[in-house]
Amino acid sequence: MNLPKFLVLGALDSLKEGSGYDVKSELNKKQVENWTDVKSGSIYFAIKKLEADNMIKEIRKERDKNFPVKIIYSITDEGKKLFDKLQEEAFLGLYPQFYGFKLALKFNSRKTDTEIIEFAKMAVLKIDSIIKKMNLYKDESSDLIFSDDFFIEHDILLYEQEKFWINKVISVLENK
Protein backbone atom coordinates (compact mmCIF):
# COMPACT_ATOMS: atom_id res chain seq x y z
CA MET A 1 0.00 0.00 0.00
CA ASN A 2 1.15 3.51 -0.74
CA LEU A 3 0.28 5.26 2.52
CA PRO A 4 0.72 8.88 1.30
CA LYS A 5 -1.62 8.22 -1.65
CA PHE A 6 -4.16 6.61 0.69
CA LEU A 7 -4.01 9.60 3.03
CA VAL A 8 -4.34 12.17 0.22
CA LEU A 9 -7.27 10.33 -1.34
CA GLY A 10 -8.92 9.86 2.06
CA ALA A 11 -8.54 13.52 2.92
CA LEU A 12 -9.85 14.71 -0.45
CA ASP A 13 -12.70 12.22 -0.24
CA SER A 14 -13.62 13.72 3.15
CA LEU A 15 -13.16 17.33 2.05
CA LYS A 16 -14.73 16.90 -1.42
CA GLU A 17 -12.17 19.44 -2.68
CA GLY A 18 -9.06 21.15 -1.37
CA SER A 19 -5.49 22.29 -1.84
CA GLY A 20 -2.34 20.55 -0.65
CA TYR A 21 -2.50 22.72 2.45
CA ASP A 22 -6.14 21.70 3.02
CA VAL A 23 -5.14 18.02 2.72
CA LYS A 24 -2.37 18.50 5.33
CA SER A 25 -4.83 20.33 7.61
CA GLU A 26 -7.37 17.50 7.29
CA LEU A 27 -4.67 14.94 8.12
CA ASN A 28 -3.65 17.02 11.13
CA LYS A 29 -7.29 17.24 12.23
CA LYS A 30 -7.52 13.43 12.06
CA GLN A 31 -4.19 13.25 13.95
CA VAL A 32 -2.62 10.75 11.56
CA GLU A 33 0.83 12.11 12.40
CA ASN A 34 0.44 10.39 15.78
CA TRP A 35 0.69 6.97 14.17
CA THR A 36 2.22 7.40 10.73
CA ASP A 37 5.58 8.68 9.65
CA VAL A 38 4.34 10.48 6.54
CA LYS A 39 6.05 13.83 5.97
CA SER A 40 4.67 16.89 4.16
CA GLY A 41 6.94 16.28 1.18
CA SER A 42 5.44 12.82 0.73
CA ILE A 43 1.94 14.29 0.76
CA TYR A 44 2.77 16.88 -1.92
CA PHE A 45 4.61 14.25 -4.00
CA ALA A 46 1.54 11.96 -3.75
CA ILE A 47 -0.70 14.83 -4.90
CA LYS A 48 1.43 15.36 -8.01
CA LYS A 49 1.54 11.60 -8.74
CA LEU A 50 -2.21 11.18 -8.19
CA GLU A 51 -2.91 14.11 -10.50
CA ALA A 52 -0.61 12.65 -13.19
CA ASP A 53 -2.44 9.32 -12.85
CA ASN A 54 -5.88 11.03 -13.12
CA MET A 55 -6.88 9.97 -9.61
CA ILE A 56 -7.39 13.60 -8.62
CA LYS A 57 -7.90 16.62 -10.82
CA GLU A 58 -7.33 20.33 -10.61
CA ILE A 59 -10.69 22.05 -10.51
CA ARG A 60 -9.55 25.65 -10.10
CA LYS A 61 -6.85 28.03 -8.97
CA GLU A 62 -7.38 30.56 -6.23
CA ARG A 63 -5.32 33.69 -5.78
CA ASP A 64 -4.93 35.76 -2.66
CA LYS A 65 -2.84 38.91 -3.14
CA ASN A 66 -0.38 38.05 -0.40
CA PHE A 67 0.03 34.34 -1.12
CA PRO A 68 1.03 32.15 -4.07
CA VAL A 69 -1.68 30.67 -6.31
CA LYS A 70 -3.48 27.83 -4.55
CA ILE A 71 -4.49 24.82 -6.69
CA ILE A 72 -7.74 23.20 -5.62
CA TYR A 73 -8.16 19.47 -6.33
CA SER A 74 -11.01 16.98 -6.20
CA ILE A 75 -10.97 13.22 -6.30
CA THR A 76 -12.04 11.59 -9.58
CA ASP A 77 -14.21 8.49 -9.92
CA GLU A 78 -11.02 6.51 -10.63
CA GLY A 79 -9.50 8.03 -7.51
CA LYS A 80 -12.51 6.93 -5.47
CA LYS A 81 -12.08 3.38 -6.81
CA LEU A 82 -8.39 3.44 -5.87
CA PHE A 83 -9.19 4.83 -2.42
CA ASP A 84 -11.80 2.10 -1.86
CA LYS A 85 -9.22 -0.53 -2.89
CA LEU A 86 -6.56 0.95 -0.59
CA GLN A 87 -9.10 1.23 2.22
CA GLU A 88 -9.94 -2.46 1.88
CA GLU A 89 -6.21 -3.26 1.98
CA ALA A 90 -5.95 -1.24 5.18
CA PHE A 91 -8.98 -2.98 6.72
CA LEU A 92 -7.65 -6.42 5.82
CA GLY A 93 -3.91 -5.98 5.86
CA LEU A 94 -3.41 -4.28 9.20
CA TYR A 95 -1.09 -1.89 7.42
CA PRO A 96 0.74 0.03 8.61
CA GLN A 97 1.28 -2.42 11.42
CA PHE A 98 -1.65 -2.15 13.83
CA TYR A 99 -2.94 1.12 12.37
CA GLY A 100 -4.40 0.04 9.05
CA PHE A 101 -7.83 -0.78 10.37
CA LYS A 102 -7.87 2.47 12.33
CA LEU A 103 -6.86 4.49 9.26
CA ALA A 104 -9.46 2.76 7.11
CA LEU A 105 -12.16 3.40 9.70
CA LYS A 106 -11.11 7.02 10.28
CA PHE A 107 -11.35 7.87 6.57
CA ASN A 108 -14.47 5.83 5.87
CA SER A 109 -17.19 7.58 3.91
CA ARG A 110 -18.79 4.86 1.79
CA LYS A 111 -18.51 1.52 3.62
CA THR A 112 -21.64 0.56 5.52
CA ASP A 113 -21.61 -0.64 9.12
CA THR A 114 -22.29 -4.17 7.82
CA GLU A 115 -19.30 -3.99 5.46
CA ILE A 116 -17.05 -2.68 8.24
CA ILE A 117 -18.18 -5.51 10.52
CA GLU A 118 -17.29 -8.02 7.79
CA PHE A 119 -13.86 -6.43 7.31
CA ALA A 120 -13.38 -6.48 11.08
CA LYS A 121 -14.27 -10.17 11.29
CA MET A 122 -11.82 -10.94 8.47
CA ALA A 123 -9.13 -8.92 10.25
CA VAL A 124 -9.73 -10.89 13.45
CA LEU A 125 -9.39 -14.16 11.49
CA LYS A 126 -6.15 -12.86 9.97
CA ILE A 127 -4.82 -11.92 13.41
CA ASP A 128 -5.72 -15.38 14.73
CA SER A 129 -3.82 -16.93 11.82
CA ILE A 130 -0.76 -14.75 12.47
CA ILE A 131 -0.80 -15.58 16.19
CA LYS A 132 -1.10 -19.30 15.40
CA LYS A 133 1.95 -19.12 13.10
CA MET A 134 3.90 -17.18 15.72
CA ASN A 135 3.09 -19.77 18.38
CA LEU A 136 4.19 -22.60 16.07
CA TYR A 137 7.47 -20.84 15.37
CA LYS A 138 7.95 -19.93 19.04
CA ASP A 139 7.65 -23.60 20.01
CA GLU A 140 10.56 -24.39 17.68
CA SER A 141 12.89 -21.52 18.67
CA SER A 142 16.14 -21.69 20.64
CA ASP A 143 16.83 -21.51 24.37
CA LEU A 144 18.78 -18.23 24.36
CA ILE A 145 17.77 -15.67 27.01
CA PHE A 146 16.54 -13.25 24.34
CA SER A 147 15.59 -15.86 21.78
CA ASP A 148 13.03 -15.33 19.06
CA ASP A 149 10.23 -16.52 21.33
CA PHE A 150 10.96 -13.64 23.74
CA PHE A 151 10.30 -11.15 20.90
CA ILE A 152 7.48 -13.19 19.41
CA GLU A 153 5.69 -13.07 22.76
CA HIS A 154 5.75 -9.25 22.51
CA ASP A 155 4.32 -9.40 18.98
CA ILE A 156 1.59 -11.79 20.12
CA LEU A 157 0.59 -9.36 22.88
CA LEU A 158 0.37 -6.53 20.31
CA TYR A 159 -1.78 -8.61 17.98
CA GLU A 160 -4.03 -9.66 20.88
CA GLN A 161 -4.61 -5.98 21.74
CA GLU A 162 -5.39 -5.13 18.11
CA LYS A 163 -7.84 -8.05 18.03
CA PHE A 164 -9.45 -6.78 21.25
CA TRP A 165 -9.89 -3.29 19.76
CA ILE A 166 -11.29 -4.59 16.46
CA ASN A 167 -13.76 -6.78 18.36
CA LYS A 168 -14.79 -3.63 20.23
CA VAL A 169 -15.46 -1.93 16.86
CA ILE A 170 -17.67 -4.90 15.91
CA SER A 171 -19.55 -4.64 19.20
CA VAL A 172 -20.11 -0.88 18.85
CA LEU A 173 -21.41 -1.23 15.29
CA GLU A 174 -23.63 -4.22 16.08
CA ASN A 175 -25.19 -2.39 19.04
CA LYS A 176 -25.72 0.92 17.23
mmCIF file of N, CA and C in Angstrom, residues 20-133:
data_model
loop_
_atom_site.group_PDB
_atom_site.id
_atom_site.type_symbol
_atom_site.label_atom_id
_atom_site.label_comp_id
_atom_site.label_asym_id
_atom_site.label_seq_id
_atom_site.Cartn_x
_atom_site.Cartn_y
_atom_site.Cartn_z
ATOM 1 N N GLY A 20 -3.307 21.345 -1.406
ATOM 2 C CA GLY A 20 -2.344 20.548 -0.648
ATOM 3 C C GLY A 20 -2.353 20.940 0.818
ATOM 4 N N TYR A 21 -2.440 22.230 1.069
ATOM 5 C CA TYR A 21 -2.500 22.717 2.450
ATOM 6 C C TYR A 21 -3.761 22.204 3.149
ATOM 7 N N ASP A 22 -4.882 22.200 2.439
ATOM 8 C CA ASP A 22 -6.139 21.695 3.016
ATOM 9 C C ASP A 22 -6.023 20.209 3.354
ATOM 10 N N VAL A 23 -5.354 19.454 2.478
ATOM 11 C CA VAL A 23 -5.137 18.022 2.724
ATOM 12 C C VAL A 23 -4.318 17.851 4.002
ATOM 13 N N LYS A 24 -3.209 18.588 4.119
ATOM 14 C CA LYS A 24 -2.368 18.498 5.328
ATOM 15 C C LYS A 24 -3.185 18.875 6.564
ATOM 16 N N SER A 25 -4.013 19.909 6.466
ATOM 17 C CA SER A 25 -4.833 20.331 7.609
ATOM 18 C C SER A 25 -5.827 19.235 8.003
ATOM 19 N N GLU A 26 -6.423 18.589 7.008
ATOM 20 C CA GLU A 26 -7.367 17.504 7.287
ATOM 21 C C GLU A 26 -6.649 16.335 7.971
ATOM 22 N N LEU A 27 -5.450 16.014 7.508
ATOM 23 C CA LEU A 27 -4.670 14.936 8.124
ATOM 24 C C LEU A 27 -4.290 15.305 9.552
ATOM 25 N N ASN A 28 -3.949 16.572 9.775
ATOM 26 C CA ASN A 28 -3.645 17.024 11.135
ATOM 27 C C ASN A 28 -4.878 16.928 12.029
ATOM 28 N N LYS A 29 -6.039 17.303 11.467
ATOM 29 C CA LYS A 29 -7.295 17.237 12.229
ATOM 30 C C LYS A 29 -7.599 15.797 12.638
ATOM 31 N N LYS A 30 -7.285 14.853 11.753
ATOM 32 C CA LYS A 30 -7.521 13.432 12.055
ATOM 33 C C LYS A 30 -6.363 12.824 12.847
ATOM 34 N N GLN A 31 -5.335 13.617 13.118
ATOM 35 C CA GLN A 31 -4.191 13.254 13.948
ATOM 36 C C GLN A 31 -3.411 12.047 13.426
ATOM 37 N N VAL A 32 -3.339 11.901 12.109
ATOM 38 C CA VAL A 32 -2.617 10.746 11.559
ATOM 39 C C VAL A 32 -1.118 10.817 11.819
ATOM 40 N N GLU A 33 -0.602 12.007 12.112
ATOM 41 C CA GLU A 33 0.832 12.108 12.397
ATOM 42 C C GLU A 33 1.185 11.393 13.700
ATOM 43 N N ASN A 34 0.188 11.114 14.532
ATOM 44 C CA ASN A 34 0.441 10.388 15.784
ATOM 45 C C ASN A 34 0.812 8.930 15.543
ATOM 46 N N TRP A 35 0.415 8.387 14.400
ATOM 47 C CA TRP A 35 0.694 6.970 14.170
ATOM 48 C C TRP A 35 1.151 6.651 12.768
ATOM 49 N N THR A 36 1.553 7.651 12.016
ATOM 50 C CA THR A 36 2.215 7.398 10.732
ATOM 51 C C THR A 36 3.443 8.282 10.669
ATOM 52 N N ASP A 37 4.338 7.928 9.790
ATOM 53 C CA ASP A 37 5.577 8.680 9.653
ATOM 54 C C ASP A 37 5.599 9.399 8.299
ATOM 55 N N VAL A 38 4.445 9.836 7.841
ATOM 56 C CA VAL A 38 4.339 10.481 6.536
ATOM 57 C C VAL A 38 4.654 11.970 6.683
ATOM 58 N N LYS A 39 5.607 12.432 5.919
ATOM 59 C CA LYS A 39 6.054 13.825 5.965
ATOM 60 C C LYS A 39 5.304 14.664 4.925
ATOM 61 N N SER A 40 5.344 15.972 5.088
ATOM 62 C CA SER A 40 4.665 16.890 4.161
ATOM 63 C C SER A 40 5.118 16.675 2.724
ATOM 64 N N GLY A 41 6.418 16.491 2.531
ATOM 65 C CA GLY A 41 6.942 16.282 1.178
ATOM 66 C C GLY A 41 6.317 15.077 0.511
ATOM 67 N N SER A 42 6.072 14.018 1.277
ATOM 68 C CA SER A 42 5.436 12.816 0.730
ATOM 69 C C SER A 42 4.003 13.098 0.308
ATOM 70 N N ILE A 43 3.321 13.941 1.073
ATOM 71 C CA ILE A 43 1.939 14.289 0.756
ATOM 72 C C ILE A 43 1.895 15.071 -0.563
ATOM 73 N N TYR A 44 2.763 16.065 -0.700
ATOM 74 C CA TYR A 44 2.770 16.877 -1.923
ATOM 75 C C TYR A 44 3.239 16.061 -3.133
ATOM 76 N N PHE A 45 4.176 15.139 -2.912
ATOM 77 C CA PHE A 45 4.611 14.252 -3.997
ATOM 78 C C PHE A 45 3.444 13.351 -4.423
ATOM 79 N N ALA A 46 2.700 12.819 -3.446
ATOM 80 C CA ALA A 46 1.539 11.962 -3.749
ATOM 81 C C ALA A 46 0.486 12.749 -4.522
ATOM 82 N N ILE A 47 0.273 13.999 -4.172
ATOM 83 C CA ILE A 47 -0.702 14.829 -4.899
ATOM 84 C C ILE A 47 -0.301 14.931 -6.365
ATOM 85 N N LYS A 48 0.962 15.236 -6.624
ATOM 86 C CA LYS A 48 1.433 15.358 -8.013
ATOM 87 C C LYS A 48 1.285 14.033 -8.757
ATOM 88 N N LYS A 49 1.632 12.931 -8.111
ATOM 89 C CA LYS A 49 1.540 11.603 -8.737
ATOM 90 C C LYS A 49 0.075 11.233 -8.990
ATOM 91 N N LEU A 50 -0.786 11.484 -8.028
ATOM 92 C CA LEU A 50 -2.207 11.178 -8.190
ATOM 93 C C LEU A 50 -2.828 12.017 -9.303
ATOM 94 N N GLU A 51 -2.401 13.262 -9.414
ATOM 95 C CA GLU A 51 -2.906 14.111 -10.499
ATOM 96 C C GLU A 51 -2.427 13.570 -11.847
ATOM 97 N N ALA A 52 -1.161 13.194 -11.937
ATOM 98 C CA ALA A 52 -0.610 12.652 -13.189
ATOM 99 C C ALA A 52 -1.315 11.352 -13.585
ATOM 100 N N ASP A 53 -1.755 10.583 -12.598
ATOM 101 C CA ASP A 53 -2.443 9.317 -12.853
ATOM 102 C C ASP A 53 -3.964 9.475 -12.973
ATOM 103 N N ASN A 54 -4.450 10.716 -12.996
ATOM 104 C CA ASN A 54 -5.880 11.027 -13.116
ATOM 105 C C ASN A 54 -6.736 10.490 -11.969
ATOM 106 N N MET A 55 -6.131 10.398 -10.793
ATOM 107 C CA MET A 55 -6.879 9.969 -9.606
ATOM 108 C C MET A 55 -7.488 11.188 -8.899
ATOM 109 N N ILE A 56 -6.845 12.334 -9.079
ATOM 110 C CA ILE A 56 -7.391 13.604 -8.620
ATOM 111 C C ILE A 56 -7.235 14.582 -9.782
ATOM 112 N N LYS A 57 -8.015 15.644 -9.729
ATOM 113 C CA LYS A 57 -7.902 16.624 -10.816
ATOM 114 C C LYS A 57 -7.955 18.033 -10.244
ATOM 115 N N GLU A 58 -7.275 18.916 -10.960
ATOM 116 C CA GLU A 58 -7.330 20.330 -10.611
ATOM 117 C C GLU A 58 -8.690 20.846 -11.045
ATOM 118 N N ILE A 59 -9.380 21.513 -10.137
ATOM 119 C CA ILE A 59 -10.693 22.051 -10.509
ATOM 120 C C ILE A 59 -10.675 23.570 -10.624
ATOM 121 N N ARG A 60 -9.689 24.200 -9.957
ATOM 122 C CA ARG A 60 -9.548 25.650 -10.104
ATOM 123 C C ARG A 60 -8.279 26.111 -9.385
ATOM 124 N N LYS A 61 -7.959 27.371 -9.668
ATOM 125 C CA LYS A 61 -6.853 28.025 -8.975
ATOM 126 C C LYS A 61 -7.425 29.221 -8.236
ATOM 127 N N GLU A 62 -6.939 29.416 -7.020
ATOM 128 C CA GLU A 62 -7.378 30.561 -6.226
ATOM 129 C C GLU A 62 -6.178 31.451 -5.956
ATOM 130 N N ARG A 63 -6.416 32.752 -6.018
ATOM 131 C CA ARG A 63 -5.319 33.688 -5.776
ATOM 132 C C ARG A 63 -5.721 34.646 -4.661
ATOM 133 N N ASP A 64 -4.817 34.758 -3.714
ATOM 134 C CA ASP A 64 -4.929 35.763 -2.663
ATOM 135 C C ASP A 64 -3.714 36.665 -2.846
ATOM 136 N N LYS A 65 -3.916 37.961 -2.832
ATOM 137 C CA LYS A 65 -2.841 38.913 -3.142
ATOM 138 C C LYS A 65 -1.523 38.594 -2.446
ATOM 139 N N ASN A 66 -1.585 38.223 -1.198
ATOM 140 C CA ASN A 66 -0.379 38.051 -0.399
ATOM 141 C C ASN A 66 0.220 36.648 -0.455
ATOM 142 N N PHE A 67 -0.429 35.723 -1.121
ATOM 143 C CA PHE A 67 0.029 34.337 -1.124
ATOM 144 C C PHE A 67 0.156 33.818 -2.553
ATOM 145 N N PRO A 68 0.936 32.748 -2.736
ATOM 146 C CA PRO A 68 1.026 32.148 -4.074
ATOM 147 C C PRO A 68 -0.331 31.570 -4.497
ATOM 148 N N VAL A 69 -0.456 31.283 -5.780
ATOM 149 C CA VAL A 69 -1.678 30.668 -6.307
ATOM 150 C C VAL A 69 -1.898 29.328 -5.608
ATOM 151 N N LYS A 70 -3.126 29.078 -5.226
ATOM 152 C CA LYS A 70 -3.484 27.830 -4.553
ATOM 153 C C LYS A 70 -4.279 26.977 -5.537
ATOM 154 N N ILE A 71 -3.797 25.746 -5.784
ATOM 155 C CA ILE A 71 -4.489 24.822 -6.691
ATOM 156 C C ILE A 71 -5.453 23.983 -5.865
ATOM 157 N N ILE A 72 -6.697 23.954 -6.306
ATOM 158 C CA ILE A 72 -7.743 23.195 -5.621
ATOM 159 C C ILE A 72 -7.994 21.916 -6.421
ATOM 160 N N TYR A 73 -7.986 20.781 -5.713
ATOM 161 C CA TYR A 73 -8.165 19.467 -6.333
ATOM 162 C C TYR A 73 -9.451 18.819 -5.841
ATOM 163 N N SER A 74 -9.932 17.871 -6.647
ATOM 164 C CA SER A 74 -11.013 16.982 -6.196
ATOM 165 C C SER A 74 -10.648 15.573 -6.636
ATOM 166 N N ILE A 75 -11.229 14.623 -5.980
ATOM 167 C CA ILE A 75 -10.974 13.223 -6.298
ATOM 168 C C ILE A 75 -11.844 12.816 -7.485
ATOM 169 N N THR A 76 -11.284 12.059 -8.415
ATOM 170 C CA THR A 76 -12.040 11.593 -9.578
ATOM 171 C C THR A 76 -12.724 10.264 -9.235
ATOM 172 N N ASP A 77 -13.581 9.793 -10.139
ATOM 173 C CA ASP A 77 -14.212 8.486 -9.924
ATOM 174 C C ASP A 77 -13.154 7.388 -9.844
ATOM 175 N N GLU A 78 -12.114 7.488 -10.691
ATOM 176 C CA GLU A 78 -11.018 6.511 -10.631
ATOM 177 C C GLU A 78 -10.285 6.612 -9.297
ATOM 178 N N GLY A 79 -10.131 7.825 -8.808
ATOM 179 C CA GLY A 79 -9.501 8.032 -7.506
ATOM 180 C C GLY A 79 -10.313 7.426 -6.372
ATOM 181 N N LYS A 80 -11.643 7.544 -6.476
ATOM 182 C CA LYS A 80 -12.512 6.926 -5.466
ATOM 183 C C LYS A 80 -12.371 5.412 -5.494
ATOM 184 N N LYS A 81 -12.268 4.835 -6.690
ATOM 185 C CA LYS A 81 -12.083 3.382 -6.805
ATOM 186 C C LYS A 81 -10.750 2.970 -6.175
ATOM 187 N N LEU A 82 -9.690 3.743 -6.461
ATOM 188 C CA LEU A 82 -8.385 3.435 -5.873
ATOM 189 C C LEU A 82 -8.445 3.578 -4.359
ATOM 190 N N PHE A 83 -9.078 4.641 -3.868
ATOM 191 C CA PHE A 83 -9.193 4.829 -2.425
ATOM 192 C C PHE A 83 -9.935 3.660 -1.786
ATOM 193 N N ASP A 84 -11.045 3.236 -2.402
ATOM 194 C CA ASP A 84 -11.802 2.104 -1.860
ATOM 195 C C ASP A 84 -10.932 0.847 -1.801
ATOM 196 N N LYS A 85 -10.125 0.633 -2.851
ATOM 197 C CA LYS A 85 -9.217 -0.527 -2.888
ATOM 198 C C LYS A 85 -8.173 -0.424 -1.775
ATOM 199 N N LEU A 86 -7.567 0.749 -1.625
ATOM 200 C CA LEU A 86 -6.563 0.946 -0.587
ATOM 201 C C LEU A 86 -7.181 0.841 0.805
ATOM 202 N N GLN A 87 -8.411 1.322 0.940
ATOM 203 C CA GLN A 87 -9.101 1.234 2.225
ATOM 204 C C GLN A 87 -9.337 -0.235 2.590
ATOM 205 N N GLU A 88 -9.734 -1.039 1.614
ATOM 206 C CA GLU A 88 -9.936 -2.460 1.876
ATOM 207 C C GLU A 88 -8.620 -3.129 2.256
ATOM 208 N N GLU A 89 -7.523 -2.743 1.597
ATOM 209 C CA GLU A 89 -6.206 -3.259 1.978
ATOM 210 C C GLU A 89 -5.901 -2.899 3.430
ATOM 211 N N ALA A 90 -6.217 -1.678 3.812
ATOM 212 C CA ALA A 90 -5.953 -1.238 5.181
ATOM 213 C C ALA A 90 -6.820 -2.023 6.170
ATOM 214 N N PHE A 91 -8.108 -2.206 5.839
ATOM 215 C CA PHE A 91 -8.981 -2.980 6.719
ATOM 216 C C PHE A 91 -8.483 -4.414 6.878
ATOM 217 N N LEU A 92 -8.021 -5.006 5.793
ATOM 218 C CA LEU A 92 -7.651 -6.423 5.817
ATOM 219 C C LEU A 92 -6.182 -6.673 6.105
ATOM 220 N N GLY A 93 -5.333 -5.727 5.767
ATOM 221 C CA GLY A 93 -3.909 -5.984 5.857
ATOM 222 C C GLY A 93 -3.246 -5.496 7.124
ATOM 223 N N LEU A 94 -3.973 -4.824 7.981
ATOM 224 C CA LEU A 94 -3.412 -4.285 9.204
ATOM 225 C C LEU A 94 -2.148 -3.491 8.894
ATOM 226 N N TYR A 95 -2.232 -2.680 7.842
ATOM 227 C CA TYR A 95 -1.089 -1.895 7.419
ATOM 228 C C TYR A 95 -1.396 -0.416 7.564
ATOM 229 N N PRO A 96 -0.539 0.422 8.021
ATOM 230 C CA PRO A 96 0.741 0.035 8.607
ATOM 231 C C PRO A 96 0.496 -0.721 9.898
ATOM 232 N N GLN A 97 1.450 -1.464 10.325
ATOM 233 C CA GLN A 97 1.279 -2.415 11.419
ATOM 234 C C GLN A 97 0.409 -1.852 12.536
ATOM 235 N N PHE A 98 -0.702 -2.472 12.760
ATOM 236 C CA PHE A 98 -1.653 -2.153 13.825
ATOM 237 C C PHE A 98 -2.408 -0.839 13.649
ATOM 238 N N TYR A 99 -2.209 -0.127 12.552
ATOM 239 C CA TYR A 99 -2.940 1.116 12.367
ATOM 240 C C TYR A 99 -3.798 1.103 11.113
ATOM 241 N N GLY A 100 -3.658 0.088 10.300
ATOM 242 C CA GLY A 100 -4.401 0.040 9.050
ATOM 243 C C GLY A 100 -5.897 0.087 9.247
ATOM 244 N N PHE A 101 -6.389 -0.743 10.136
ATOM 245 C CA PHE A 101 -7.826 -0.782 10.369
ATOM 246 C C PHE A 101 -8.300 0.575 10.884
ATOM 247 N N LYS A 102 -7.519 1.157 11.783
ATOM 248 C CA LYS A 102 -7.869 2.466 12.334
ATOM 249 C C LYS A 102 -7.899 3.534 11.242
ATOM 250 N N LEU A 103 -6.892 3.537 10.368
ATOM 251 C CA LEU A 103 -6.861 4.494 9.258
ATOM 252 C C LEU A 103 -8.067 4.298 8.342
ATOM 253 N N ALA A 104 -8.337 3.041 7.997
ATOM 254 C CA ALA A 104 -9.463 2.757 7.106
ATOM 255 C C ALA A 104 -10.775 3.236 7.729
ATOM 256 N N LEU A 105 -10.938 2.991 9.014
ATOM 257 C CA LEU A 105 -12.160 3.400 9.704
ATOM 258 C C LEU A 105 -12.244 4.920 9.819
ATOM 259 N N LYS A 106 -11.134 5.562 10.093
ATOM 260 C CA LYS A 106 -11.112 7.017 10.279
ATOM 261 C C LYS A 106 -11.463 7.770 9.000
ATOM 262 N N PHE A 107 -11.085 7.215 7.840
ATOM 263 C CA PHE A 107 -11.350 7.873 6.567
ATOM 264 C C PHE A 107 -12.578 7.300 5.860
ATOM 265 N N ASN A 108 -13.331 6.463 6.523
ATOM 266 C CA ASN A 108 -14.470 5.831 5.870
ATOM 267 C C ASN A 108 -15.559 6.842 5.527
ATOM 268 N N SER A 109 -16.045 6.751 4.289
ATOM 269 C CA SER A 109 -17.187 7.576 3.909
ATOM 270 C C SER A 109 -18.226 6.791 3.116
ATOM 271 N N ARG A 110 -17.848 5.610 2.624
ATOM 272 C CA ARG A 110 -18.787 4.856 1.789
ATOM 273 C C ARG A 110 -19.093 3.451 2.296
ATOM 274 N N LYS A 111 -18.259 2.885 3.127
ATOM 275 C CA LYS A 111 -18.515 1.524 3.615
ATOM 276 C C LYS A 111 -19.624 1.571 4.660
ATOM 277 N N THR A 112 -20.533 0.626 4.552
ATOM 278 C CA THR A 112 -21.636 0.556 5.518
ATOM 279 C C THR A 112 -21.148 -0.110 6.808
ATOM 280 N N ASP A 113 -21.938 0.021 7.858
ATOM 281 C CA ASP A 113 -21.605 -0.640 9.118
ATOM 282 C C ASP A 113 -21.452 -2.148 8.903
ATOM 283 N N THR A 114 -22.344 -2.731 8.102
ATOM 284 C CA THR A 114 -22.288 -4.169 7.825
ATOM 285 C C THR A 114 -20.981 -4.531 7.123
ATOM 286 N N GLU A 115 -20.559 -3.720 6.156
ATOM 287 C CA GLU A 115 -19.296 -3.990 5.461
ATOM 288 C C GLU A 115 -18.113 -3.865 6.416
ATOM 289 N N ILE A 116 -18.138 -2.863 7.280
ATOM 290 C CA ILE A 116 -17.049 -2.684 8.235
ATOM 291 C C ILE A 116 -16.991 -3.865 9.195
ATOM 292 N N ILE A 117 -18.140 -4.335 9.636
ATOM 293 C CA ILE A 117 -18.178 -5.509 10.516
ATOM 294 C C ILE A 117 -17.567 -6.716 9.813
ATOM 295 N N GLU A 118 -17.874 -6.900 8.543
ATOM 296 C CA GLU A 118 -17.294 -8.021 7.790
ATOM 297 C C GLU A 118 -15.783 -7.880 7.662
ATOM 298 N N PHE A 119 -15.306 -6.661 7.356
ATOM 299 C CA PHE A 119 -13.863 -6.434 7.312
ATOM 300 C C PHE A 119 -13.232 -6.715 8.672
ATOM 301 N N ALA A 120 -13.901 -6.277 9.729
ATOM 302 C CA ALA A 120 -13.379 -6.483 11.083
ATOM 303 C C ALA A 120 -13.275 -7.975 11.402
ATOM 304 N N LYS A 121 -14.299 -8.720 11.044
ATOM 305 C CA LYS A 121 -14.267 -10.174 11.295
ATOM 306 C C LYS A 121 -13.150 -10.843 10.503
ATOM 307 N N MET A 122 -12.928 -10.390 9.257
ATOM 308 C CA MET A 122 -11.822 -10.941 8.467
ATOM 309 C C MET A 122 -10.478 -10.563 9.083
ATOM 310 N N ALA A 123 -10.375 -9.347 9.607
ATOM 311 C CA ALA A 123 -9.133 -8.918 10.251
ATOM 312 C C ALA A 123 -8.852 -9.760 11.491
ATOM 313 N N VAL A 124 -9.891 -10.052 12.262
ATOM 314 C CA VAL A 124 -9.727 -10.895 13.451
ATOM 315 C C VAL A 124 -9.253 -12.293 13.048
ATOM 316 N N LEU A 125 -9.833 -12.840 11.975
ATOM 317 C CA LEU A 125 -9.386 -14.156 11.491
ATOM 318 C C LEU A 125 -7.924 -14.099 11.052
ATOM 319 N N LYS A 126 -7.542 -13.016 10.402
ATOM 320 C CA LYS A 126 -6.146 -12.865 9.973
ATOM 321 C C LYS A 126 -5.224 -12.790 11.184
ATOM 322 N N ILE A 127 -5.621 -12.027 12.184
ATOM 323 C CA ILE A 127 -4.821 -11.923 13.409
ATOM 324 C C ILE A 127 -4.673 -13.294 14.058
ATOM 325 N N ASP A 128 -5.780 -14.037 14.144
ATOM 326 C CA ASP A 128 -5.715 -15.382 14.726
ATOM 327 C C ASP A 128 -4.731 -16.266 13.966
ATOM 328 N N SER A 129 -4.739 -16.149 12.647
ATOM 329 C CA SER A 129 -3.821 -16.932 11.819
ATOM 330 C C SER A 129 -2.367 -16.537 12.082
ATOM 331 N N ILE A 130 -2.116 -15.240 12.191
ATOM 332 C CA ILE A 130 -0.758 -14.754 12.468
ATOM 333 C C ILE A 130 -0.288 -15.241 13.836
ATOM 334 N N ILE A 131 -1.155 -15.141 14.836
ATOM 335 C CA ILE A 131 -0.801 -15.577 16.193
ATOM 336 C C ILE A 131 -0.512 -17.081 16.197
ATOM 337 N N LYS A 132 -1.312 -17.845 15.468
ATOM 338 C CA LYS A 132 -1.096 -19.299 15.402
ATOM 339 C C LYS A 132 0.283 -19.597 14.806
ATOM 340 N N LYS A 133 0.633 -18.914 13.715
ATOM 341 C CA LYS A 133 1.950 -19.117 13.097
ATOM 342 C C LYS A 133 3.067 -18.720 14.050
#
